[in-house]
Short mmCIF file of N, CA and C in Angstrom, two decimals:
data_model
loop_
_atom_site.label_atom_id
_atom_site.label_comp_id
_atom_site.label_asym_id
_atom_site.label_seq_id
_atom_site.Cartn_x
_atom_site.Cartn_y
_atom_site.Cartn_z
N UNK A 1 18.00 4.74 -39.20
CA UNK A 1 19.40 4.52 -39.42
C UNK A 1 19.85 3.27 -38.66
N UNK A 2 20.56 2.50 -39.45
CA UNK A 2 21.00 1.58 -38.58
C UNK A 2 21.83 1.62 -37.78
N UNK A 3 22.07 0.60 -36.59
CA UNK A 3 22.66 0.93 -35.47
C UNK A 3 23.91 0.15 -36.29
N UNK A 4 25.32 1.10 -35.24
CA UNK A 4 26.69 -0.28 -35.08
C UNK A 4 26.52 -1.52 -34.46
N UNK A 5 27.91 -1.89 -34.60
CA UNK A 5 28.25 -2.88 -33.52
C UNK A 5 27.98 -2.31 -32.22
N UNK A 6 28.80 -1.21 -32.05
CA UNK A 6 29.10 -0.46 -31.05
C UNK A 6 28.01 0.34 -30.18
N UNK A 7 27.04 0.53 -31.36
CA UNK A 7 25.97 1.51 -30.64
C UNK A 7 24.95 0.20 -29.92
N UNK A 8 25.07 -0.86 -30.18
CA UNK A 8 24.44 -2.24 -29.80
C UNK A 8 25.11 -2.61 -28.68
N UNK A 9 26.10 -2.65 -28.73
CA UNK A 9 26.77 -3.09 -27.51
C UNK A 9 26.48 -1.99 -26.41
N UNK A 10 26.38 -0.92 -27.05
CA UNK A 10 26.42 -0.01 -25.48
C UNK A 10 25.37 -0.13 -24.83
N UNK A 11 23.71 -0.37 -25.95
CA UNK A 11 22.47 -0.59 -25.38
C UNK A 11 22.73 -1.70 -24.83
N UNK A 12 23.12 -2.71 -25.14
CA UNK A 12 23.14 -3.87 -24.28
C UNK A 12 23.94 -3.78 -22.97
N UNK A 13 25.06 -3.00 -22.93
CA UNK A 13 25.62 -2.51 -21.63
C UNK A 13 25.06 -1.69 -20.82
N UNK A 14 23.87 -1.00 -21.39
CA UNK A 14 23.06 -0.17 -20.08
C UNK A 14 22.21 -0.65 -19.91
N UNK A 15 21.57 -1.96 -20.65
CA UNK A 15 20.61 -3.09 -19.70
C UNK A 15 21.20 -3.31 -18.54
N UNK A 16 22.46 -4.12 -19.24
CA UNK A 16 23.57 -5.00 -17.83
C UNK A 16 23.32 -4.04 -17.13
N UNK A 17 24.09 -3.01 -17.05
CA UNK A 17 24.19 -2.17 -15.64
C UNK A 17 22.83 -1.84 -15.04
N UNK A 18 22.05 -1.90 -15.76
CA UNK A 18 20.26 -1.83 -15.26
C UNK A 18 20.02 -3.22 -14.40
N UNK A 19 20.36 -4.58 -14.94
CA UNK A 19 20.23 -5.25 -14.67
C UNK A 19 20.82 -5.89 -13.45
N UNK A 20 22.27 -5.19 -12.79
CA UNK A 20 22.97 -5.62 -12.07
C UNK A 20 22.34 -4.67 -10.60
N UNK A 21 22.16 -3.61 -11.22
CA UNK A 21 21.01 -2.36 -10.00
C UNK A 21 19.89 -3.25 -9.83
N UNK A 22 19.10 -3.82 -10.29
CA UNK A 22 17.82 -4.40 -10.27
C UNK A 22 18.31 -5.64 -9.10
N UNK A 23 19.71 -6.36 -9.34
CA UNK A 23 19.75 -7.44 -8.44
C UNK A 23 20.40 -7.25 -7.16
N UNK A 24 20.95 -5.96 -6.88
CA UNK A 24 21.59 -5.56 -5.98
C UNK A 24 21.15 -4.79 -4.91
N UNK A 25 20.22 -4.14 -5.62
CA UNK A 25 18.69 -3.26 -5.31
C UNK A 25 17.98 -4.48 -4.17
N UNK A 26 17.03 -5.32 -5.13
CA UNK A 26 16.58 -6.40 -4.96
C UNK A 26 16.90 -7.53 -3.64
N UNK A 27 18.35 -7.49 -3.74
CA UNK A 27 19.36 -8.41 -2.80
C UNK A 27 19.07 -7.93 -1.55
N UNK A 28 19.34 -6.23 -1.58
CA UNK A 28 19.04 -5.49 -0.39
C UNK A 28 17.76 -5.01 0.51
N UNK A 29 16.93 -5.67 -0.13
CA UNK A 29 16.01 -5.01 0.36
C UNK A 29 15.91 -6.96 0.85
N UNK A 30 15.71 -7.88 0.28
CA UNK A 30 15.62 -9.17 0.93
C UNK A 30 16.29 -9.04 2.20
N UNK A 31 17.30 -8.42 2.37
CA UNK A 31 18.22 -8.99 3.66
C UNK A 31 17.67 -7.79 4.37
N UNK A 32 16.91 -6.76 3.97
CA UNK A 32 16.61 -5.74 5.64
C UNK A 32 15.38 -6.10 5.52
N UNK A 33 14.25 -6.57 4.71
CA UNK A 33 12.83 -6.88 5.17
C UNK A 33 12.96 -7.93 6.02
N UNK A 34 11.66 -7.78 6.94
CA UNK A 34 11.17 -8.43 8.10
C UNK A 34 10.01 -9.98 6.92
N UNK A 35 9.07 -9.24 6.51
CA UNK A 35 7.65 -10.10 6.01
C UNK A 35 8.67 -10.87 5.14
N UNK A 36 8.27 -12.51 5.33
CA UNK A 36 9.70 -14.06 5.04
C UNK A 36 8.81 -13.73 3.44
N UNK A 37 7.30 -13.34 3.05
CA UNK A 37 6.60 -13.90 1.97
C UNK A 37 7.49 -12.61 0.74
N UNK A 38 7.59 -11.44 1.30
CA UNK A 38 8.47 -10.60 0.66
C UNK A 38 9.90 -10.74 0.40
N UNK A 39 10.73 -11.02 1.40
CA UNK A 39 11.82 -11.89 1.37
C UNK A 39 11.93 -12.40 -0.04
N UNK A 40 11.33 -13.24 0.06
CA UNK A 40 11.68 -14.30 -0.68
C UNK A 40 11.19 -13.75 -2.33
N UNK A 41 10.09 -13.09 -2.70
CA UNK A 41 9.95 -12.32 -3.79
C UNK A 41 11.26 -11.49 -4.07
N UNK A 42 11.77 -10.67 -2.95
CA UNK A 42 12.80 -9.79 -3.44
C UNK A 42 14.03 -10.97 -3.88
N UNK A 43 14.16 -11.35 -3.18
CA UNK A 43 15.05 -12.80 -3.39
C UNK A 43 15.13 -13.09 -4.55
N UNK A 44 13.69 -13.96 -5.25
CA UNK A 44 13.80 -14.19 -6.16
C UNK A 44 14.01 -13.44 -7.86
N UNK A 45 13.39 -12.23 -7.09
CA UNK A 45 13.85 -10.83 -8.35
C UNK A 45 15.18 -10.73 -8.73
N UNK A 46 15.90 -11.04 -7.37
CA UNK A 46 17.54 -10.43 -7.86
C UNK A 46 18.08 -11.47 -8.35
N UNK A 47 17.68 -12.69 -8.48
CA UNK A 47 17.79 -14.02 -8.73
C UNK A 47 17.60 -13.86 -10.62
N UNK A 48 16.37 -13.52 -10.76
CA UNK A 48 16.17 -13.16 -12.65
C UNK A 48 16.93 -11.88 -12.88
N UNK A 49 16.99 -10.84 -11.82
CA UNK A 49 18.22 -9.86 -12.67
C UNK A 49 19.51 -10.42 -12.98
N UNK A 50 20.14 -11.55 -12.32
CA UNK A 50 20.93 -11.95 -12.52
C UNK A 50 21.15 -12.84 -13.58
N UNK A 51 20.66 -13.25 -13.76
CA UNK A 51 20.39 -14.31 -14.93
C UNK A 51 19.83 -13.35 -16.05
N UNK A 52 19.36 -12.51 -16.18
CA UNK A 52 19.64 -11.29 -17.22
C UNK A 52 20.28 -10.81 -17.48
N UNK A 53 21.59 -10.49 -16.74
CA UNK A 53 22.68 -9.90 -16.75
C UNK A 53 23.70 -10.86 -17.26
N UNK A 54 23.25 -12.01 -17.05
CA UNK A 54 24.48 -12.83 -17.61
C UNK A 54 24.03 -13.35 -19.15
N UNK A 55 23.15 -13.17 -19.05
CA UNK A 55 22.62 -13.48 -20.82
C UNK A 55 22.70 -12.13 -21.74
N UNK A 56 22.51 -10.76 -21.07
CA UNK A 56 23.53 -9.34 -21.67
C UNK A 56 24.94 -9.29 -21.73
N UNK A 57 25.43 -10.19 -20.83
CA UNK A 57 26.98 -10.23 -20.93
C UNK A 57 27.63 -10.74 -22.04
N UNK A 58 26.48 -12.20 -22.12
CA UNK A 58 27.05 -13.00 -23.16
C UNK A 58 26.55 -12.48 -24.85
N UNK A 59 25.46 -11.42 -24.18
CA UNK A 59 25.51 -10.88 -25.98
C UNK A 59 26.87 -10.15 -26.55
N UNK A 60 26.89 -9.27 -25.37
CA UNK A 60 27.83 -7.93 -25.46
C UNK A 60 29.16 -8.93 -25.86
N UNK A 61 29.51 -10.18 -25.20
CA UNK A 61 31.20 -10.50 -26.02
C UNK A 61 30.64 -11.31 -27.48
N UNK A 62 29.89 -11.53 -27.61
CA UNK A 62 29.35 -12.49 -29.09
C UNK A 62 29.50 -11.37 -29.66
N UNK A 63 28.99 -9.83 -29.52
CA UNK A 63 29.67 -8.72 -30.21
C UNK A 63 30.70 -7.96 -30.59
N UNK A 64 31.40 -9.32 -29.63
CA UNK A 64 32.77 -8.48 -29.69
C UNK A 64 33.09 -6.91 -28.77
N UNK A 65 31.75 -6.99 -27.78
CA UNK A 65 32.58 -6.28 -26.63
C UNK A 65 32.96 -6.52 -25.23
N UNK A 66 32.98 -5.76 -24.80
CA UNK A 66 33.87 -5.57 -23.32
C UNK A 66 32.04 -5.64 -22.31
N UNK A 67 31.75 -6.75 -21.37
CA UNK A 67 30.98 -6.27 -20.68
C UNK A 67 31.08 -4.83 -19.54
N UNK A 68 29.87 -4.14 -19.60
CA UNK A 68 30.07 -3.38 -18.20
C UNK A 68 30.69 -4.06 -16.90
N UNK A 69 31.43 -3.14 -16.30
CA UNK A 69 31.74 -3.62 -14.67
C UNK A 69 30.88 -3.68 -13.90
N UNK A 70 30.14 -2.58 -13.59
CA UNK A 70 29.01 -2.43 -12.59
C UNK A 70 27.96 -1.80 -12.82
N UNK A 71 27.02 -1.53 -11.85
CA UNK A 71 25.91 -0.83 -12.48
C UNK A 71 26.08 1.05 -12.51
N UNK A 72 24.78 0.87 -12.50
CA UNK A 72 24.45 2.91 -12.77
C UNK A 72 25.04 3.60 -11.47
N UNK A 73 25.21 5.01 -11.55
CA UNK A 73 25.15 5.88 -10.47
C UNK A 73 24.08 5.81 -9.31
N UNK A 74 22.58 6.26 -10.36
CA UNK A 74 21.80 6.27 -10.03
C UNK A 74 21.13 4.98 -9.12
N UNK A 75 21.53 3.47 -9.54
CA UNK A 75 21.52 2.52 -8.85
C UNK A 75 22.20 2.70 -7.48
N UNK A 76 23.00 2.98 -7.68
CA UNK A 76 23.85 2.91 -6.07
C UNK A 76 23.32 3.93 -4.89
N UNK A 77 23.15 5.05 -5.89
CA UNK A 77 22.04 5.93 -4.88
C UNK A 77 20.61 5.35 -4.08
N UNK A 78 20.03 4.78 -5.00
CA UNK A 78 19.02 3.87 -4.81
C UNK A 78 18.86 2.46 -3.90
N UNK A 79 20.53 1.99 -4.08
CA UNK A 79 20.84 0.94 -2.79
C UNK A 79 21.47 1.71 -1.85
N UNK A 80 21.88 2.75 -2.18
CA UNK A 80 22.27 3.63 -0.52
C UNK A 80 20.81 4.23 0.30
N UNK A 81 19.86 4.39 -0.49
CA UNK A 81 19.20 4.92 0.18
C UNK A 81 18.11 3.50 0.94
N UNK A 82 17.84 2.53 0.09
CA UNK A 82 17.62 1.62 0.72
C UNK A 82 18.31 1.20 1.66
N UNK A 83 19.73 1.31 2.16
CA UNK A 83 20.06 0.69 3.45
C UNK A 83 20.07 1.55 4.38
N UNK A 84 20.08 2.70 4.03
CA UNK A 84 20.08 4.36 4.82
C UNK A 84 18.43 4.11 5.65
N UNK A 85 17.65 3.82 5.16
CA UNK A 85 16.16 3.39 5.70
C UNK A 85 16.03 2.29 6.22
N UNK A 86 16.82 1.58 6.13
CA UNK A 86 16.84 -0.06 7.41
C UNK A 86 17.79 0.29 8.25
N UNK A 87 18.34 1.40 8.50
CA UNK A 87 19.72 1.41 9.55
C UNK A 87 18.83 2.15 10.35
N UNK A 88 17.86 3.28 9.53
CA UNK A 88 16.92 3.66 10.60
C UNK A 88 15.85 3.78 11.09
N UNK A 89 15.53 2.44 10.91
CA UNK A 89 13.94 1.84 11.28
C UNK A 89 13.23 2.27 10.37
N UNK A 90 13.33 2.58 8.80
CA UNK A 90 12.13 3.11 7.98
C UNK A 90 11.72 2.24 6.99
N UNK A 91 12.25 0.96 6.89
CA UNK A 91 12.04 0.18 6.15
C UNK A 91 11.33 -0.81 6.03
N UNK A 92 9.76 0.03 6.40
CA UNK A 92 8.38 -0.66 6.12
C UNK A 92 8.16 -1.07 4.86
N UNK A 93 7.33 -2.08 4.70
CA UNK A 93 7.02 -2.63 3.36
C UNK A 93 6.84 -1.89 2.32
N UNK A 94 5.71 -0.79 3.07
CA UNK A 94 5.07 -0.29 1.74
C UNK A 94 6.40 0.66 1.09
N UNK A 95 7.52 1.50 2.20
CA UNK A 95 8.77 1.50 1.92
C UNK A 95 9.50 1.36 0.57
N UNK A 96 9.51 0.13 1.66
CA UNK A 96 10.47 -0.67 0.88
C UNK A 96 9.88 -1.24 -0.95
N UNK A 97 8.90 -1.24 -1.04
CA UNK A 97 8.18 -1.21 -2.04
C UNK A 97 7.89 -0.53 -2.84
N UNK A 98 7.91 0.71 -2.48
CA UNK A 98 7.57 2.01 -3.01
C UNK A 98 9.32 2.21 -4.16
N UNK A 99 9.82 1.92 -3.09
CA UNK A 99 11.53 1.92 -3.91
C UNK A 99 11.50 0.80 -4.78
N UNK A 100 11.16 -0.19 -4.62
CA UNK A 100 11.59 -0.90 -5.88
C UNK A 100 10.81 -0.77 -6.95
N UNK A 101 9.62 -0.47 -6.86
CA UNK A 101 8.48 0.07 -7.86
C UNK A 101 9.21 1.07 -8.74
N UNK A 102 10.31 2.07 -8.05
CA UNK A 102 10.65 2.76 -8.32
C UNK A 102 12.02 2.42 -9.49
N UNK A 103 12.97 1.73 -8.97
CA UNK A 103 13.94 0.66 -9.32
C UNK A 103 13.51 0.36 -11.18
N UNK A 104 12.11 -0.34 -10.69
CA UNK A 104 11.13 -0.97 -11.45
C UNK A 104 10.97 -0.33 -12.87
N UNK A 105 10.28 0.94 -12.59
CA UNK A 105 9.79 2.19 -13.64
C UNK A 105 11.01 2.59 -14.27
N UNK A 106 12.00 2.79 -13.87
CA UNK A 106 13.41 2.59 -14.91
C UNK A 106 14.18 1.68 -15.39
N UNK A 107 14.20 0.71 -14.90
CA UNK A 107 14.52 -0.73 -15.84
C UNK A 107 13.29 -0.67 -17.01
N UNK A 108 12.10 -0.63 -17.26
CA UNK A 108 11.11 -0.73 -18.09
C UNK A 108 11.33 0.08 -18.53
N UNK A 109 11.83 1.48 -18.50
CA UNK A 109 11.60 3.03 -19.45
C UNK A 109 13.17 2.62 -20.03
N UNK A 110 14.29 2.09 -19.48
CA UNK A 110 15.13 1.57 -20.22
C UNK A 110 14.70 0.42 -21.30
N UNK A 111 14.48 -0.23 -20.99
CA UNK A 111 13.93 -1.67 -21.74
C UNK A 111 12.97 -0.56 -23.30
N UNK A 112 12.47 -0.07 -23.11
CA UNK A 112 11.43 0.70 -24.08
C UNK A 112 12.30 1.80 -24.81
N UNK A 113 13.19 2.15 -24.06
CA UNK A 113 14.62 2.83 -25.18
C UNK A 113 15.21 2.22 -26.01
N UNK A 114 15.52 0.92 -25.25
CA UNK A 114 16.30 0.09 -26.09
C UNK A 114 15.25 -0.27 -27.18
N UNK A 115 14.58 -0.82 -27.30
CA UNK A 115 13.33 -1.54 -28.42
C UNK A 115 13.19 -0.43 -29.46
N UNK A 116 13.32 0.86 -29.06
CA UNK A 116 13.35 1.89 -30.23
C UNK A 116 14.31 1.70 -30.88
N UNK A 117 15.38 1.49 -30.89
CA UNK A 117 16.36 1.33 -31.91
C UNK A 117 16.33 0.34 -33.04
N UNK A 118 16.85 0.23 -34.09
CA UNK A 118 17.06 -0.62 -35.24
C UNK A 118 18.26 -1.81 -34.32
N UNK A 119 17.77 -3.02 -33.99
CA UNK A 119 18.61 -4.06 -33.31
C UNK A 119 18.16 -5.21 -34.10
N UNK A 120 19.36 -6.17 -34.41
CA UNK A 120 19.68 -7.51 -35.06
C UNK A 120 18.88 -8.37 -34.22
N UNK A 121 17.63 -8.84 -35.26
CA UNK A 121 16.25 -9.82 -34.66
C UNK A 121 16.45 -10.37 -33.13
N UNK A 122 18.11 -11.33 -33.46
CA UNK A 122 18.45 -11.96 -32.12
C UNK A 122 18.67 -11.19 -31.08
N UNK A 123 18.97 -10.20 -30.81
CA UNK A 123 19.16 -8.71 -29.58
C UNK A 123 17.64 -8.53 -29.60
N UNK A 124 16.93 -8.27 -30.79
CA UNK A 124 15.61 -7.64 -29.83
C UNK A 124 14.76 -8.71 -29.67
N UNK A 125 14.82 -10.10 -30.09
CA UNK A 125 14.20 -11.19 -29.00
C UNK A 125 14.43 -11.12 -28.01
N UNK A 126 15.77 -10.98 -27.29
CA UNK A 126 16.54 -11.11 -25.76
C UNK A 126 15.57 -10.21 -25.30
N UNK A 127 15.90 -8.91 -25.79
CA UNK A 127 15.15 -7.93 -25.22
C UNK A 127 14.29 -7.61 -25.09
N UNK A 128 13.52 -8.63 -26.18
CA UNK A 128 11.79 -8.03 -25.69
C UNK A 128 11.48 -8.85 -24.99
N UNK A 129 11.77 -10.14 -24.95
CA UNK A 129 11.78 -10.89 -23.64
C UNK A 129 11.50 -10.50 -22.54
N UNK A 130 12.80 -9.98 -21.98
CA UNK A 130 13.38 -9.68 -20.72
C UNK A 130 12.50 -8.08 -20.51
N UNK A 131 12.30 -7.28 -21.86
CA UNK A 131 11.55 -6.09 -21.16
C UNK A 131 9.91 -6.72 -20.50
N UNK A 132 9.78 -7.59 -21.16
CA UNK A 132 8.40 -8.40 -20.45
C UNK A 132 8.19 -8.52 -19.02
N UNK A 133 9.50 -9.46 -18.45
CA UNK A 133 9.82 -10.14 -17.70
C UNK A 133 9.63 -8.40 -16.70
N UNK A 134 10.77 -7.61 -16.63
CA UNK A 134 10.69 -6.25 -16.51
C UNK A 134 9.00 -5.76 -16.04
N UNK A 135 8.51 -5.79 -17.37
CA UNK A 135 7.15 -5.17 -17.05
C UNK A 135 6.00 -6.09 -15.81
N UNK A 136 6.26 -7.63 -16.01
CA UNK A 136 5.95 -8.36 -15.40
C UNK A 136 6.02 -7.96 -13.48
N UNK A 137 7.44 -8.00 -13.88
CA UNK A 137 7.78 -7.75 -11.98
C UNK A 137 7.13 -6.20 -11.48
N UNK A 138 7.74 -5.57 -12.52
CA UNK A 138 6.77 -4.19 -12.00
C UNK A 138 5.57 -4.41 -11.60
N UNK A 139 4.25 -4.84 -12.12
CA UNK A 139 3.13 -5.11 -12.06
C UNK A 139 3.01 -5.55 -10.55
N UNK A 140 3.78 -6.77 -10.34
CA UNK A 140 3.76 -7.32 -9.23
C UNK A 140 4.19 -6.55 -8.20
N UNK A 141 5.20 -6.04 -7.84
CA UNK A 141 5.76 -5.23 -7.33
C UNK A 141 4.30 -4.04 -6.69
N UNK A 142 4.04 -3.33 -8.13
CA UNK A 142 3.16 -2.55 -7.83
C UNK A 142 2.00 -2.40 -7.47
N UNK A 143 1.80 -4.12 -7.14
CA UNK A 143 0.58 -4.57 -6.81
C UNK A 143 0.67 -4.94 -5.14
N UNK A 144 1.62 -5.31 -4.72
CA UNK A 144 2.17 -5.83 -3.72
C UNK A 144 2.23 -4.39 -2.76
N UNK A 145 2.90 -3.55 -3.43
CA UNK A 145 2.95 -2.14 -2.75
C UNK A 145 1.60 -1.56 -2.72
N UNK A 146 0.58 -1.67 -3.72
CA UNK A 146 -1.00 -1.34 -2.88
C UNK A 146 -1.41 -2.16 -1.91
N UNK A 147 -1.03 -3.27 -2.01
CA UNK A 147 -1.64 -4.14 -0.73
C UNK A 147 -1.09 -4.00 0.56
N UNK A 148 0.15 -3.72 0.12
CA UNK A 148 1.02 -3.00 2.03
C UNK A 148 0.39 -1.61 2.36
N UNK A 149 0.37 -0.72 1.30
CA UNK A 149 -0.57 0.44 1.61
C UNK A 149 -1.64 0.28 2.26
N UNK A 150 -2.69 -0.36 1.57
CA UNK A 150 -4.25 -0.81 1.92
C UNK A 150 -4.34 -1.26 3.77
N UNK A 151 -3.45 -1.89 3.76
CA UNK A 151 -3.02 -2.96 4.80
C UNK A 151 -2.48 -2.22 6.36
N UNK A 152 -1.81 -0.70 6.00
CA UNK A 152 -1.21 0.20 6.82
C UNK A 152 -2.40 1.12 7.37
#
């Protein structure tokens, strides 16, 4: 069945809000890690969520909708609990890694919801794109978090 306008726009609005958790997530964990080489990975992650989010924004008004405000519930839980673990000394790498891996595995299981649907060629280029990009960082991520493991 084909999708609406509307049912398009909303998938594209629970990227954004996926996407805005991913950079906020991301942001936070840069500013409580110690290791500068991680830093700067998380850094640069929240750096492409952002720039994902603004290229979902600009689908969602070419559709004629309203972008999301902010992100998920579940995101904010996820940056509360990340700063809840640097306020009290628990925010070891492998940690801190373990959470965004985590972050990670639902931006991609989103990204793979969205692609199921019937979406207009130009939406599921964006999106299969960006679910790449998605699967990409996970990898890394989850590679990075065996090596802090290994390493502990």
């Amino acid at each position: 069945m084909a999708q609406t306008t509307n049912d398009i726009i909303d998938t594209l609005n629970d990227l954004l809000e996926n996407s805005r958790d991913g950079e906020y997530g991301f942001r936070l964990c840069a500013e409580e890690v110690e290791n500068s080489s991680l830093r700067t990975t998380f850094a640069n992650r929240a750096t492409e969520c952002a720039q994902a989010a603004r290229e979902l924004e600009e689908l969602v008004v070419r559709l004629g909708g309203k972008p999301a405000d902010g992100g998920t519930a579940s995101g904010a839980l996820h940056r509360g609990w990340v700063h809840v673990k640097g306020a009290v000394g628990a925010n070891s790498e492998e940690s801190m890694l373990n959470e965004c891996e985590r972050g990670e595995d639902a931006a991609v299981a989103r990204y793979r919801k969205a692609l199921q649907q019937d979406l207009p060629a130009d939406v599921r280029a964006v999106i299969e794109r960006q679910a790449q990009g998605a699967q990409k960082n996970h990898d890394q991520i989850k590679s990075l978090r065996d090596q802090a493991r290994a390493a502990s």
